[in-house]
Coordinates of C-alpha atoms in Angstrom, one line a residue:
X1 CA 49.8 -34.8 202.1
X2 CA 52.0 -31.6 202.3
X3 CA 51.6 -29.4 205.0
X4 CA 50.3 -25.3 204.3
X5 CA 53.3 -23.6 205.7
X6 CA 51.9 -20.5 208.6
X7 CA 51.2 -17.2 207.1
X8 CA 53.2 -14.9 209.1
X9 CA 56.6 -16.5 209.5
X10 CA 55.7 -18.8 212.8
X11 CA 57.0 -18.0 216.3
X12 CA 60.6 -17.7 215.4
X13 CA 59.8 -14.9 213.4
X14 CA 58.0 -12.9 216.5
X15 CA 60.8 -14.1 218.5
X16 CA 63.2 -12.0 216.5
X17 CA 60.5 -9.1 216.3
X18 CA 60.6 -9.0 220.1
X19 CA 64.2 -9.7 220.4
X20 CA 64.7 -6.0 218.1
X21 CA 62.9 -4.1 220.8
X22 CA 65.1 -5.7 223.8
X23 CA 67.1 -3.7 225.8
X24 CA 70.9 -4.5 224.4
X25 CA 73.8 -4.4 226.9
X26 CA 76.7 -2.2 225.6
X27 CA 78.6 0.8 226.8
X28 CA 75.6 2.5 228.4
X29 CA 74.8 -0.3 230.6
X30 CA 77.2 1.0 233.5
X31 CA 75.2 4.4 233.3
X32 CA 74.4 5.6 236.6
X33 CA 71.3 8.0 236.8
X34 CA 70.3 10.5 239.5
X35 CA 66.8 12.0 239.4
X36 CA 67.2 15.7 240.3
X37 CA 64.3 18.3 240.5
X38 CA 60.3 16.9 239.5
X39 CA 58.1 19.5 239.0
X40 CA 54.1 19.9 238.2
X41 CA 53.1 21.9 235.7
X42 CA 49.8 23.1 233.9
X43 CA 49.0 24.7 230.5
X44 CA 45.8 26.3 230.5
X45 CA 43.7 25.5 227.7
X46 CA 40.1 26.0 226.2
X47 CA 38.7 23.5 228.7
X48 CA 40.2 24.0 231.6
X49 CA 44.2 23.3 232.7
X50 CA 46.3 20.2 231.4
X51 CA 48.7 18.9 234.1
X52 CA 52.1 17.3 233.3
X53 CA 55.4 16.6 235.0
X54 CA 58.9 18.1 234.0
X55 CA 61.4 15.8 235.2
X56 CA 65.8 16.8 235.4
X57 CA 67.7 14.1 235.2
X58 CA 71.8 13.5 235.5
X59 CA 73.5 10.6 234.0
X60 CA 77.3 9.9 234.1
X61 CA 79.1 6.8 233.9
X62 CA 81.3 7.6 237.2
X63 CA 84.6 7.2 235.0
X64 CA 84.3 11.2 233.8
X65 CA 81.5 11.2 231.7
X66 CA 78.4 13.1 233.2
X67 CA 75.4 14.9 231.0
X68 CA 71.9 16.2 232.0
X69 CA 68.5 16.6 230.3
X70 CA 64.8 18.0 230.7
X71 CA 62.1 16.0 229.7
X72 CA 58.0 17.0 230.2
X73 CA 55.4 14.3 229.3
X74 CA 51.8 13.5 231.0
X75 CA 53.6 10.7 233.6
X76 CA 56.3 11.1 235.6
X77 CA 57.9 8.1 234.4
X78 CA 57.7 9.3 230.8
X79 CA 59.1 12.3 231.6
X80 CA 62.4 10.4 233.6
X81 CA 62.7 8.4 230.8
X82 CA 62.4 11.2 228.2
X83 CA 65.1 13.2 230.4
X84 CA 67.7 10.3 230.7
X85 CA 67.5 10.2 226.7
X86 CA 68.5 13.5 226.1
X87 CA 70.8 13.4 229.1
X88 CA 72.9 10.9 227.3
X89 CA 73.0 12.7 224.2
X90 CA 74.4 15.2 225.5
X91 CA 77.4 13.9 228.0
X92 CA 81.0 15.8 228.2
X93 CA 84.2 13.9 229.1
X94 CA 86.0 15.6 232.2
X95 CA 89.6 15.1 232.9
X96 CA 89.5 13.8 236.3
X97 CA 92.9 13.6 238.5
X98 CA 94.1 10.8 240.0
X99 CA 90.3 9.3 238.9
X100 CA 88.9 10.9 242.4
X101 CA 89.2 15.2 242.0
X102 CA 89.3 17.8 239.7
X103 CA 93.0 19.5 238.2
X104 CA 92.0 22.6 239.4
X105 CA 89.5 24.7 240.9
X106 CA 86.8 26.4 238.9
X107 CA 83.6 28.5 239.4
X108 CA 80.8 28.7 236.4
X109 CA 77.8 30.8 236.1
X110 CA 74.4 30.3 234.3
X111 CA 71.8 33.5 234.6
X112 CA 71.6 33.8 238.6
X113 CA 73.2 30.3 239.2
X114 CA 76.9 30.4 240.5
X115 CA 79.1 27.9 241.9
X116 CA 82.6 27.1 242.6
X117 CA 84.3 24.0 243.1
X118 CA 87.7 23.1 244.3
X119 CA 89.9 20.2 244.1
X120 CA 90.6 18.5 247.7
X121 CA 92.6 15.5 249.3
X122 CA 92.1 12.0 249.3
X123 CA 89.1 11.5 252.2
X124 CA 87.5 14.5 251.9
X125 CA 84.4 13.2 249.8
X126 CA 81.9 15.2 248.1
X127 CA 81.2 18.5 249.8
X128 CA 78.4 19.9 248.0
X129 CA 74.9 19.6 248.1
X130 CA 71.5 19.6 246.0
X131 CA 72.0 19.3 242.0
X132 CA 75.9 20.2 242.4
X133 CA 76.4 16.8 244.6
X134 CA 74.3 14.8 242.3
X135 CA 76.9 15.7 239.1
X136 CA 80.0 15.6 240.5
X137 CA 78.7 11.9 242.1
X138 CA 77.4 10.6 238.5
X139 CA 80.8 12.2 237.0
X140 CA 83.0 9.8 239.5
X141 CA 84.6 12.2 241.8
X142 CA 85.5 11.5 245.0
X143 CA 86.9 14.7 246.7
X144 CA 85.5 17.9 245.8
X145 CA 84.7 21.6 247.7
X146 CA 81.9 23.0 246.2
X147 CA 79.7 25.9 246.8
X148 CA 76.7 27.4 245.1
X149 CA 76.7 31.3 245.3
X150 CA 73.7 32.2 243.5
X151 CA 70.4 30.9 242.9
X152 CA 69.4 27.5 244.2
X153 CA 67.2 27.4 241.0
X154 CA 67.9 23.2 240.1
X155 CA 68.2 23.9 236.3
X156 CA 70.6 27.4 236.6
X157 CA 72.8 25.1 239.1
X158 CA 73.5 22.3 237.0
X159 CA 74.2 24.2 233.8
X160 CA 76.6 26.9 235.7
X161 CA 78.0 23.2 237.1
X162 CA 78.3 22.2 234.0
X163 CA 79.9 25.3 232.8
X164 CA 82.7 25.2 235.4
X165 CA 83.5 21.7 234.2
X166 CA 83.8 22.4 230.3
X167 CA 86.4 24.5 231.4
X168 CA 88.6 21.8 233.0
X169 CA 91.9 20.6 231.5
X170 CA 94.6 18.1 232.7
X171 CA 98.0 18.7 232.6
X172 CA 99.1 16.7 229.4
X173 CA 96.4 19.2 227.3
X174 CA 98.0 22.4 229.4
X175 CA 101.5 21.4 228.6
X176 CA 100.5 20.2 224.8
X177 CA 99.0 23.9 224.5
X178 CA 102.1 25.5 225.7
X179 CA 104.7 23.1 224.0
X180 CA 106.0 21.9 227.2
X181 CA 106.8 18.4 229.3
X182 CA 104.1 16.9 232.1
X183 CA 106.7 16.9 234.9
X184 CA 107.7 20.8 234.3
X185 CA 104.0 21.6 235.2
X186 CA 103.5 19.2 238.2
X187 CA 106.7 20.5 239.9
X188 CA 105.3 23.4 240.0
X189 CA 102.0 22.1 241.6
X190 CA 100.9 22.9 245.4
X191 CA 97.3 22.9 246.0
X192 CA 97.5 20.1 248.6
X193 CA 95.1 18.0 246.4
X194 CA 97.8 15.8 245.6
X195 CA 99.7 13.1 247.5
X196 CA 103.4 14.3 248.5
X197 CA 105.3 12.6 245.3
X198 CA 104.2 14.3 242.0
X199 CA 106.1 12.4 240.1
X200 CA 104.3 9.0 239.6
X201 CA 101.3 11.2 238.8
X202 CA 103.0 13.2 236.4
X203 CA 104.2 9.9 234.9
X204 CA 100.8 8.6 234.3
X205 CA 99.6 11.4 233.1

């Protein structure tokens, strides 16, 4: 007597159904995140006043990628989670030197938000503090100055962060621009954020 096949595929079917909505492992899987501000807020309404969280998150991949995003929701964790989506839409490459500093110093404002950063020796670490620290951390550098001037508002600080790092360039773009070698820019180099010999750098570069 021949078997009735199962309606519905079997359980090899809702294997693969379940397999679709697994987390896959690509080149977001070394993404480090960094919750920044949480913040309550209500909406008043007809009946009374609806609660929900606003979460600012700052994702970066700590080999010069770094983005940030807002996301609101009735949980806090929907919220994190909606604000690490957008935060990895909307990542910007920065041209690290030497993979630990910035090139060069730079200062960015957003409404009443201003900071400045500046590039600094090996073993100096991260001298900033609040949202500032959290995106140069995510971005990968190691040895930074940086200083907020303005408002300690979280979201004016990291876009007038992120403002002063859209504005970075290395020296291969710089001497590209200007139709010029790498090594005719780095001799001229002396900030003191560089080891003594300029020239392996300005061979890697």
């Amino acid at each position: 007597m021949a078997q009735t096949p199962q309606r519905g595929g079997g359980g090899n079917d809702r294997n693969r159904r379940d397999n679709r909505n697994a987390p896959v492992e690509g080149p977001d899987s070394d993404i480090v995140e960094k919750l920044v501000h949480i913040n309550r807020v209500a909406a008043t309404v007809k009946g009374g006043r609806r609660f929900s969280f606003a979460a600012l998150m700052v994702v970066g991949d700590g080999k010069g990628r770094v983005g940030f995003g807002h996301g609101k929701a009735r949980e806090v964790p929907e919220a994190i989670r909606k604000a690490t989506e957008e935060a990895k839409k909307t990542m910007i490459r920065v041209p690290l030197r030497e993979n630990r500093t910035l090139h060069h110093d730079g200062a960015g404002r957003w409404g009443a938000g201003k900071i400045m950063m500046r590039a600094a020796p090996p073993g100096t670490g991260v001298i900033a503090g609040g949202p500032m620290r959290a995106v140069l951390e995510t971005l990968g550098v190691q040895d930074v100055v940086g200083k907020s001037t303005g408002s300690s508002n979280p979201y004016n600080m990291i876009r007038a962060t992120f403002e002063a790092l859209k504005v970075q360039s290395s020296p291969r773009q710089v001497a590209s621009k200007r139709g010029k070698k790498v090594a005719d820019l780095m001799g001229r180099r002396n900030d003191g954020a560089s080891a003594p010999e300029a020239a392996p750098e300005a061979q890697e570069a």
